[in-house]
Amino acid sequence: MKVTEIEVHRVTLPYVDWIAYQLNHYYGPTQRTIYVAHTDDGLTGLGESGSTEPQETVDHYLGTSPFDHVGDEVSLGLGTAMYDLMGQAAGVPVYKLFGQKHRSWVPVGSWTVSTHPDRMAEAVREYSAQGYTWLKYHLSPFENVIDQTEAMQAVAPKGFRIHYDFTMHGTDDHMFTLLTKLARYPIAGCFEDALPANDLPGYIELRKRSPLPVVLHHCPLGATYEVLMGAADAYMLGHSRIGDAARRAGLFAAGDIPFMLQNVGGDITRAMTCHMMAAFPTASFHFFSDCETWAEDVVHERSQPVNGFLRVPEKPGLGVTLDRDALERLKGLELPEQPRWIIRSRFANGARMYNIADPAESIFMVRPDRRRLIPMSYDAPIETDYWDDDGSPEYRAMFERIEREGMVLER
């Protein structure tokens, strides 16, 4: 069996209506690349990625057997397609290509962006109704995290938890104090990347003090020696190539340390991640793929959690099949670009702050310190709204002023 052709398609995925407003302001329209791999005996394997692999990477797979790519270390998206083909050829679900199955149901979380407390509460209501029990978001100092937490707590069913991602800090908060304050809320679940990535002594101390699990994603030593040092209670592997994830899984298993995979994508990616989480011994932490934020996909099967868990597919391969009509429709979908807009913030003392947000620089929303403008805090008495271009002279004047001054702070 040889790979004879790999189709490469760039698709646009529309957001689910209720969450589209905030996601468009952060990121604008989302695109993904779909890989459809064909073999000389008629099999079709699926993979996907956020960006498109260069042609030389695609060529690496052409003319080879899918089984040449066991433990693939080249491309997560194309490697996924090879595993789909291997499973179909062998007549087994993909998880059996990794080893023994350790769980038939895999914990999965939902995802949103930091926004007004009312919209955060809406996310909890929507996702809990869909069967999720975890919600992750990256904190932003443009919103008060305590206000957000109280709004979410007020609507959360018992047992629903928040996965707080601090994106490696970037504020003037005393993190031990802030985490202790958050941990008092029943909805608080765990803390990810609460300190700068290289502060391993700080993580070791934080783990001792925190009443909730400390999660480490951005591991400066590649999730090796920091694991041996005991820097976190659980670890996250983000978009790791298949072979890399398998090796790290062995290390985590040797230490009986929980971990999870975070591979953002649609139901192709979610299926592959689910198979890997089923086979890796200590992959017992909730994983994320974020496909719940998109209204459409290119496969017929749309996975749905039950009490926070996904059933591991048992069909040969990934267990998902291409919806060719949907693929062609999403290839031709053109959504309006989100232009730059003004973040308009108000402090309790009456001060107002104005910044320009650019979907092409979405990191600013969670790490505004990158612009080196002003120290900020996750627990400041602040609230923010989104000021889109309304055509008014006031908007244009403020936009031009921010461009000159970098940001505006006034009473």
Tab-separated table of C-alpha atoms in Angstrom:
chain	number	residue	atom	x	y	z
A	1	MET	CA	0.000	0.000	0.000
A	2	LYS	CA	1.359	3.387	-1.061
A	3	VAL	CA	0.171	6.966	-0.640
A	4	THR	CA	-0.539	8.157	-4.170
A	5	GLU	CA	-2.136	11.569	-3.627
A	6	ILE	CA	-2.675	14.112	-0.852
A	7	GLU	CA	-5.336	16.752	-1.417
A	8	VAL	CA	-4.693	20.042	0.378
A	9	HIS	CA	-7.726	22.257	1.041
A	10	ARG	CA	-7.927	25.567	2.906
A	11	VAL	CA	-11.328	26.049	4.530
A	12	THR	CA	-13.028	28.811	6.500
A	13	LEU	CA	-14.961	27.754	9.592
A	14	PRO	CA	-17.803	29.950	10.888
A	15	TYR	CA	-18.136	30.377	14.632
A	16	VAL	CA	-21.194	29.238	16.548
A	17	ASP	CA	-23.590	32.196	16.695
A	18	TRP	CA	-23.643	32.802	20.436
A	19	ILE	CA	-19.847	33.045	20.728
A	20	ALA	CA	-19.039	34.621	17.349
A	21	TYR	CA	-18.987	38.233	18.610
A	22	GLN	CA	-16.076	37.817	21.020
A	23	LEU	CA	-14.153	35.308	18.905
A	24	ASN	CA	-14.306	37.533	15.834
A	25	HIS	CA	-13.003	40.452	17.876
A	26	TYR	CA	-10.087	38.383	19.115
A	27	TYR	CA	-9.172	36.475	15.964
A	28	GLY	CA	-11.315	37.393	12.980
A	29	PRO	CA	-12.472	34.526	10.687
A	30	THR	CA	-10.725	31.203	11.313
A	31	GLN	CA	-9.206	29.054	8.582
A	32	ARG	CA	-7.812	25.538	8.666
A	33	THR	CA	-6.099	23.192	6.214
A	34	ILE	CA	-7.642	19.798	5.491
A	35	TYR	CA	-5.518	16.926	4.155
A	36	VAL	CA	-7.177	14.074	2.261
A	37	ALA	CA	-4.659	11.278	1.637
A	38	HIS	CA	-5.338	8.511	-0.904
A	39	THR	CA	-3.664	5.117	-1.318
A	40	ASP	CA	-3.284	2.862	-4.340
A	41	ASP	CA	-5.782	0.396	-2.873
A	42	GLY	CA	-8.584	2.933	-2.461
A	43	LEU	CA	-8.298	4.050	1.166
A	44	THR	CA	-8.776	7.689	2.219
A	45	GLY	CA	-7.194	9.169	5.340
A	46	LEU	CA	-7.943	12.555	6.911
A	47	GLY	CA	-5.792	15.094	8.734
A	48	GLU	CA	-5.841	18.819	9.427
A	49	SER	CA	-3.727	21.707	10.716
A	50	GLY	CA	-3.990	25.391	11.435
A	51	SER	CA	-1.435	26.376	8.814
A	52	THR	CA	-0.603	24.713	5.505
A	53	GLU	CA	2.484	22.524	5.373
A	54	PRO	CA	4.995	23.395	2.616
A	55	GLN	CA	4.885	21.219	-0.471
A	56	GLU	CA	8.172	19.520	0.403
A	57	THR	CA	6.571	18.264	3.630
A	58	VAL	CA	3.580	16.918	1.714
A	59	ASP	CA	5.978	15.256	-0.744
A	60	HIS	CA	7.662	13.485	2.190
A	61	TYR	CA	4.602	11.219	2.443
A	62	LEU	CA	3.883	10.611	-1.238
A	63	GLY	CA	4.964	7.217	-2.561
A	64	THR	CA	5.458	5.825	0.937
A	65	SER	CA	3.477	3.334	2.980
A	66	PRO	CA	1.416	4.882	5.780
A	67	PHE	CA	3.165	2.379	8.069
A	68	ASP	CA	6.466	4.141	7.334
A	69	HIS	CA	5.139	6.904	9.579
A	70	VAL	CA	4.474	5.089	12.830
A	71	GLY	CA	5.498	7.555	15.544
A	72	ASP	CA	5.519	10.360	12.972
A	73	GLU	CA	7.808	13.266	13.853
A	74	VAL	CA	7.243	15.459	10.794
A	75	SER	CA	3.683	16.833	10.797
A	76	LEU	CA	0.816	16.418	13.243
A	77	GLY	CA	-1.786	17.035	10.535
A	78	LEU	CA	-0.306	14.756	7.878
A	79	GLY	CA	0.724	12.221	10.514
A	80	THR	CA	-2.907	12.064	11.577
A	81	ALA	CA	-3.909	11.187	8.018
A	82	MET	CA	-1.292	8.394	7.986
A	83	TYR	CA	-2.651	6.945	11.221
A	84	ASP	CA	-6.166	7.086	9.805
A	85	LEU	CA	-4.932	5.054	6.822
A	86	MET	CA	-3.019	2.608	9.026
A	87	GLY	CA	-6.058	1.943	11.184
A	88	GLN	CA	-8.284	1.357	8.184
A	89	ALA	CA	-5.724	-0.945	6.532
A	90	ALA	CA	-5.343	-2.995	9.725
A	91	GLY	CA	-9.077	-2.913	10.441
A	92	VAL	CA	-8.584	-1.426	13.924
A	93	PRO	CA	-9.287	1.914	15.625
A	94	VAL	CA	-6.262	4.202	15.797
A	95	TYR	CA	-5.777	3.845	19.548
A	96	LYS	CA	-4.726	0.197	19.027
A	97	LEU	CA	-1.736	1.434	17.031
A	98	PHE	CA	-0.403	3.092	20.200
A	99	GLY	CA	-0.871	0.231	22.654
A	100	GLN	CA	-3.398	-1.001	25.175
A	101	LYS	CA	-6.543	1.047	25.739
A	102	HIS	CA	-6.509	2.621	29.194
A	103	ARG	CA	-9.905	4.334	28.998
A	104	SER	CA	-13.006	4.040	26.816
A	105	TRP	CA	-14.223	7.522	27.721
A	106	VAL	CA	-11.825	10.477	27.544
A	107	PRO	CA	-12.278	13.749	29.498
A	108	VAL	CA	-12.718	16.796	27.268
A	109	GLY	CA	-13.044	20.507	28.033
A	110	SER	CA	-14.617	23.504	26.293
A	111	TRP	CA	-13.053	26.856	25.482
A	112	THR	CA	-13.782	30.563	25.218
A	113	VAL	CA	-11.967	33.901	25.353
A	114	SER	CA	-11.850	36.379	28.222
A	115	THR	CA	-14.692	38.850	27.819
A	116	HIS	CA	-17.386	40.654	29.793
A	117	PRO	CA	-18.647	38.689	32.837
A	118	ASP	CA	-22.121	38.394	31.316
A	119	ARG	CA	-20.703	36.655	28.238
A	120	MET	CA	-18.546	34.427	30.442
A	121	ALA	CA	-21.700	33.338	32.268
A	122	GLU	CA	-23.337	32.648	28.908
A	123	ALA	CA	-20.428	30.353	27.997
A	124	VAL	CA	-20.920	28.351	31.186
A	125	ARG	CA	-24.646	27.989	30.521
A	126	GLU	CA	-24.142	26.972	26.891
A	127	TYR	CA	-21.311	24.493	27.434
A	128	SER	CA	-22.751	22.862	30.530
A	129	ALA	CA	-25.992	22.297	28.581
A	130	GLN	CA	-23.939	20.592	25.847
A	131	GLY	CA	-22.433	18.120	28.304
A	132	TYR	CA	-19.128	19.779	29.196
A	133	THR	CA	-17.894	20.011	32.776
A	134	TRP	CA	-14.735	22.104	32.152
A	135	LEU	CA	-14.278	25.521	30.545
A	136	LYS	CA	-10.862	26.980	29.779
A	137	TYR	CA	-9.977	30.564	28.955
A	138	HIS	CA	-6.909	32.796	28.863
A	139	LEU	CA	-7.262	35.539	31.445
A	140	SER	CA	-7.048	39.133	30.223
A	141	PRO	CA	-6.277	42.160	32.404
A	142	PHE	CA	-8.931	44.059	30.439
A	143	GLU	CA	-11.503	42.196	32.574
A	144	ASN	CA	-11.591	41.581	36.326
A	145	VAL	CA	-11.156	37.849	36.914
A	146	ILE	CA	-13.068	37.915	40.206
A	147	ASP	CA	-16.065	39.569	38.525
A	148	GLN	CA	-15.896	36.938	35.786
A	149	THR	CA	-15.649	34.094	38.289
A	150	GLU	CA	-18.593	35.312	40.339
A	151	ALA	CA	-20.725	35.648	37.194
A	152	MET	CA	-19.820	32.128	36.088
A	153	GLN	CA	-20.300	30.712	39.582
A	154	ALA	CA	-23.819	32.138	39.710
A	155	VAL	CA	-24.981	30.051	36.710
A	156	ALA	CA	-22.733	26.973	36.920
A	157	PRO	CA	-24.236	23.573	37.697
A	158	LYS	CA	-22.615	21.712	40.558
A	159	GLY	CA	-19.347	20.110	39.474
A	160	PHE	CA	-18.601	22.503	36.598
A	161	ARG	CA	-15.012	23.789	36.721
A	162	ILE	CA	-12.935	26.621	35.242
A	163	HIS	CA	-9.457	26.039	33.820
A	164	TYR	CA	-7.662	29.386	34.254
A	165	ASP	CA	-4.818	29.990	31.787
A	166	PHE	CA	-2.550	32.896	32.797
A	167	THR	CA	-0.458	32.778	29.598
A	168	MET	CA	2.777	32.927	31.637
A	169	HIS	CA	1.730	35.895	33.793
A	170	GLY	CA	2.554	39.383	32.445
A	171	THR	CA	0.761	41.455	35.115
A	172	ASP	CA	1.751	43.047	38.428
A	173	ASP	CA	-0.377	40.621	40.454
A	174	HIS	CA	1.134	38.703	43.352
A	175	MET	CA	0.260	35.318	41.938
A	176	PHE	CA	0.186	33.334	45.187
A	177	THR	CA	-2.342	35.800	46.601
A	178	LEU	CA	-4.511	35.875	43.472
A	179	LEU	CA	-4.646	32.098	43.131
A	180	THR	CA	-5.596	31.721	46.781
A	181	LYS	CA	-8.409	34.227	46.245
A	182	LEU	CA	-9.707	32.372	43.179
A	183	ALA	CA	-9.453	28.958	44.818
A	184	ARG	CA	-12.160	29.946	47.322
A	185	TYR	CA	-14.779	29.664	44.572
A	186	PRO	CA	-16.222	26.158	44.041
A	187	ILE	CA	-16.112	26.680	40.262
A	188	ALA	CA	-12.320	27.186	40.248
A	189	GLY	CA	-10.624	24.048	38.908
A	190	CYS	CA	-6.953	24.501	38.000
A	191	PHE	CA	-4.290	27.079	37.131
A	192	GLU	CA	-2.228	26.883	33.935
A	193	ASP	CA	1.024	28.754	33.211
A	194	ALA	CA	0.605	31.077	36.187
A	195	LEU	CA	4.277	32.142	36.147
A	196	PRO	CA	6.888	32.890	33.473
A	197	ALA	CA	7.915	29.667	31.738
A	198	ASN	CA	11.503	29.684	33.003
A	199	ASP	CA	10.595	30.187	36.658
A	200	LEU	CA	10.784	26.521	37.622
A	201	PRO	CA	11.645	27.252	41.289
A	202	GLY	CA	8.545	29.460	41.377
A	203	TYR	CA	6.388	26.645	39.976
A	204	ILE	CA	7.726	24.214	42.560
A	205	GLU	CA	6.839	26.667	45.331
A	206	LEU	CA	3.488	27.486	43.723
A	207	ARG	CA	2.594	23.823	43.618
A	208	LYS	CA	3.251	23.589	47.367
A	209	ARG	CA	1.027	26.579	48.133
A	210	SER	CA	-1.821	26.197	45.650
A	211	PRO	CA	-4.922	24.350	46.889
A	212	LEU	CA	-5.790	23.537	43.247
A	213	PRO	CA	-3.775	21.701	40.566
A	214	VAL	CA	-0.970	23.639	38.888
A	215	VAL	CA	-0.727	22.904	35.148
A	216	LEU	CA	2.417	23.526	33.091
A	217	HIS	CA	2.111	23.949	29.328
A	218	HIS	CA	5.084	25.985	28.143
A	219	CYS	CA	7.829	23.741	29.490
A	220	PRO	CA	11.273	25.370	29.008
A	221	LEU	CA	13.025	21.984	29.041
A	222	GLY	CA	10.609	20.246	26.720
A	223	ALA	CA	8.572	18.474	29.427
A	224	THR	CA	11.591	16.476	30.599
A	225	TYR	CA	13.670	17.680	33.556
A	226	GLU	CA	10.964	20.008	34.868
A	227	VAL	CA	8.771	16.905	35.159
A	228	LEU	CA	11.464	15.170	37.210
A	229	MET	CA	11.726	18.306	39.356
A	230	GLY	CA	8.017	18.177	40.196
A	231	ALA	CA	7.188	21.604	38.775
A	232	ALA	CA	3.473	20.904	38.269
A	233	ASP	CA	0.601	18.620	39.188
A	234	ALA	CA	-0.362	18.052	35.546
A	235	TYR	CA	1.207	18.813	32.173
A	236	MET	CA	-0.119	19.918	28.812
A	237	LEU	CA	1.382	18.989	25.446
A	238	GLY	CA	0.284	21.512	22.836
A	239	HIS	CA	0.296	20.502	19.163
A	240	SER	CA	3.087	17.980	19.745
A	241	ARG	CA	3.942	15.742	16.825
A	242	ILE	CA	2.733	12.188	17.313
A	243	GLY	CA	6.117	10.629	18.069
A	244	ASP	CA	7.037	13.419	20.479
A	245	ALA	CA	3.741	13.024	22.335
A	246	ALA	CA	4.236	9.254	22.599
A	247	ARG	CA	7.695	9.674	24.128
A	248	ARG	CA	6.483	12.248	26.646
A	249	ALA	CA	3.566	9.956	27.468
A	250	GLY	CA	6.081	7.302	28.474
A	251	LEU	CA	7.824	9.706	30.841
A	252	PHE	CA	4.532	10.763	32.403
A	253	ALA	CA	3.479	7.133	32.777
A	254	ALA	CA	6.754	6.250	34.505
A	255	GLY	CA	6.082	8.923	37.104
A	256	ASP	CA	2.319	8.295	37.300
A	257	ILE	CA	1.813	11.959	36.358
A	258	PRO	CA	-1.433	13.145	34.720
A	259	PHE	CA	-1.237	15.063	31.461
A	260	MET	CA	-3.355	16.055	28.497
A	261	LEU	CA	-3.046	17.041	24.853
A	262	GLN	CA	-4.161	20.389	23.481
A	263	ASN	CA	-4.485	20.073	19.718
A	264	VAL	CA	-6.751	22.771	18.336
A	265	GLY	CA	-8.843	21.710	15.341
A	266	GLY	CA	-12.108	20.289	14.150
A	267	ASP	CA	-13.524	16.820	14.652
A	268	ILE	CA	-10.641	15.238	12.708
A	269	THR	CA	-8.195	16.589	15.269
A	270	ARG	CA	-10.528	15.823	18.138
A	271	ALA	CA	-10.879	12.199	17.021
A	272	MET	CA	-7.099	11.732	16.770
A	273	THR	CA	-6.542	13.354	20.153
A	274	CYS	CA	-9.221	11.157	21.686
A	275	HIS	CA	-7.504	8.001	20.365
A	276	MET	CA	-4.140	9.096	21.778
A	277	MET	CA	-5.634	10.032	25.140
A	278	ALA	CA	-7.300	6.612	25.274
A	279	ALA	CA	-4.008	4.744	24.852
A	280	PHE	CA	-1.559	6.830	26.902
A	281	PRO	CA	-1.605	5.478	30.479
A	282	THR	CA	-1.773	8.763	32.431
A	283	ALA	CA	-3.524	10.970	29.858
A	284	SER	CA	-6.358	11.458	32.322
A	285	PHE	CA	-6.589	15.266	32.364
A	286	HIS	CA	-9.266	16.967	30.245
A	287	PHE	CA	-8.078	17.756	26.698
A	288	PHE	CA	-8.988	20.601	24.350
A	289	SER	CA	-9.524	20.870	20.617
A	290	ASP	CA	-11.915	23.873	20.597
A	291	CYS	CA	-14.034	22.464	17.750
A	292	GLU	CA	-17.104	23.264	19.852
A	293	THR	CA	-16.609	26.925	18.841
A	294	TRP	CA	-17.220	26.203	15.130
A	295	ALA	CA	-20.680	25.832	13.614
A	296	GLU	CA	-19.618	23.548	10.742
A	297	ASP	CA	-17.007	20.917	9.892
A	298	VAL	CA	-15.836	18.778	6.971
A	299	VAL	CA	-16.770	15.391	8.446
A	300	HIS	CA	-20.145	13.758	8.946
A	301	GLU	CA	-19.521	12.869	12.588
A	302	ARG	CA	-19.765	15.673	15.200
A	303	SER	CA	-18.659	14.432	18.612
A	304	GLN	CA	-20.650	15.445	21.677
A	305	PRO	CA	-19.588	14.904	25.305
A	306	VAL	CA	-21.582	13.199	28.015
A	307	ASN	CA	-20.865	14.418	31.543
A	308	GLY	CA	-17.533	15.814	30.332
A	309	PHE	CA	-16.380	12.664	28.490
A	310	LEU	CA	-16.116	11.571	24.850
A	311	ARG	CA	-16.559	7.950	23.806
A	312	VAL	CA	-13.467	6.636	22.047
A	313	PRO	CA	-14.344	5.687	18.421
A	314	GLU	CA	-14.208	1.959	17.706
A	315	LYS	CA	-14.425	2.020	13.905
A	316	PRO	CA	-11.258	1.317	11.866
A	317	GLY	CA	-9.054	4.398	11.581
A	318	LEU	CA	-10.078	7.672	13.181
A	319	GLY	CA	-13.774	6.876	12.940
A	320	VAL	CA	-14.684	10.019	10.957
A	321	THR	CA	-15.642	10.274	7.283
A	322	LEU	CA	-15.246	13.138	4.838
A	323	ASP	CA	-18.277	15.240	3.955
A	324	ARG	CA	-17.184	16.289	0.469
A	325	ASP	CA	-20.086	18.709	0.028
A	326	ALA	CA	-19.254	20.479	3.273
A	327	LEU	CA	-15.570	20.609	2.307
A	328	GLU	CA	-16.341	22.314	-0.994
A	329	ARG	CA	-18.789	24.709	0.632
A	330	LEU	CA	-16.316	25.754	3.349
A	331	LYS	CA	-13.537	26.156	0.776
A	332	GLY	CA	-15.661	28.787	-0.953
A	333	LEU	CA	-16.898	30.483	2.217
A	334	GLU	CA	-15.767	34.081	2.553
A	335	LEU	CA	-16.458	35.827	5.847
A	336	PRO	CA	-15.854	39.545	6.384
A	337	GLU	CA	-12.539	40.342	8.022
A	338	GLN	CA	-12.689	41.876	11.487
A	339	PRO	CA	-10.976	45.280	11.241
A	340	ARG	CA	-8.935	46.739	14.065
A	341	TRP	CA	-11.141	48.091	16.851
A	342	ILE	CA	-10.924	50.045	20.094
A	343	ILE	CA	-10.854	48.349	23.489
A	344	ARG	CA	-12.663	50.815	25.750
A	345	SER	CA	-12.044	50.216	29.455
A	346	ARG	CA	-13.457	51.924	32.545
A	347	PHE	CA	-12.028	51.848	36.054
A	348	ALA	CA	-14.094	52.163	39.211
A	349	ASN	CA	-12.547	55.547	40.015
A	350	GLY	CA	-13.786	57.013	36.733
A	351	ALA	CA	-10.593	56.728	34.697
A	352	ARG	CA	-10.917	55.523	31.118
A	353	MET	CA	-8.389	53.639	29.002
A	354	TYR	CA	-8.402	53.159	25.234
A	355	ASN	CA	-6.304	50.707	23.210
A	356	ILE	CA	-6.387	49.415	19.640
A	357	ALA	CA	-6.978	45.671	19.217
A	358	ASP	CA	-5.836	43.903	16.078
A	359	PRO	CA	-7.048	40.349	15.291
A	360	ALA	CA	-3.687	39.770	13.602
A	361	GLU	CA	-2.069	40.369	17.022
A	362	SER	CA	-4.501	38.555	19.281
A	363	ILE	CA	-1.824	37.942	21.940
A	364	PHE	CA	-2.309	41.593	22.965
A	365	MET	CA	-5.702	40.756	24.448
A	366	VAL	CA	-4.141	38.444	27.042
A	367	ARG	CA	-0.596	39.847	27.245
A	368	PRO	CA	-0.890	43.628	26.748
A	369	ASP	CA	2.431	43.983	28.573
A	370	ARG	CA	4.100	42.952	25.305
A	371	ARG	CA	3.537	46.537	24.090
A	372	ARG	CA	5.297	47.929	27.194
A	373	LEU	CA	2.708	50.607	27.790
A	374	ILE	CA	1.336	50.295	31.328
A	375	PRO	CA	1.332	47.732	34.182
A	376	MET	CA	-2.009	45.953	34.532
A	377	SER	CA	-3.682	43.499	36.900
A	378	TYR	CA	-6.140	40.626	36.588
A	379	ASP	CA	-7.894	41.878	39.727
A	380	ALA	CA	-8.136	45.587	38.911
A	381	PRO	CA	-11.565	47.283	39.276
A	382	ILE	CA	-12.045	47.395	35.498
A	383	GLU	CA	-14.655	46.559	32.897
A	384	THR	CA	-14.331	46.698	29.128
A	385	ASP	CA	-16.478	46.924	26.030
A	386	TYR	CA	-15.687	46.670	22.325
A	387	TRP	CA	-15.944	49.915	20.360
A	388	ASP	CA	-16.257	49.110	16.664
A	389	ASP	CA	-15.926	51.755	13.992
A	390	ASP	CA	-19.349	53.401	14.016
A	391	GLY	CA	-18.389	56.042	11.467
A	392	SER	CA	-18.504	58.812	14.036
A	393	PRO	CA	-15.958	61.648	14.242
A	394	GLU	CA	-15.412	60.661	17.891
A	395	TYR	CA	-14.333	57.160	16.920
A	396	ARG	CA	-11.969	58.354	14.201
A	397	ALA	CA	-10.434	60.997	16.467
A	398	MET	CA	-9.840	58.497	19.270
A	399	PHE	CA	-8.435	55.880	16.887
A	400	GLU	CA	-5.965	58.373	15.455
A	401	ARG	CA	-5.006	59.565	18.932
A	402	ILE	CA	-4.267	56.021	20.089
A	403	GLU	CA	-2.132	55.466	16.987
A	404	ARG	CA	-0.099	58.560	17.919
A	405	GLU	CA	0.177	57.919	21.652
A	406	GLY	CA	0.178	54.094	21.824
A	407	MET	CA	-2.720	54.138	24.304
A	408	VAL	CA	-4.940	56.734	25.954
A	409	LEU	CA	-5.545	56.996	29.725
A	410	GLU	CA	-7.712	59.876	30.944
A	411	ARG	CA	-10.303	60.913	33.518
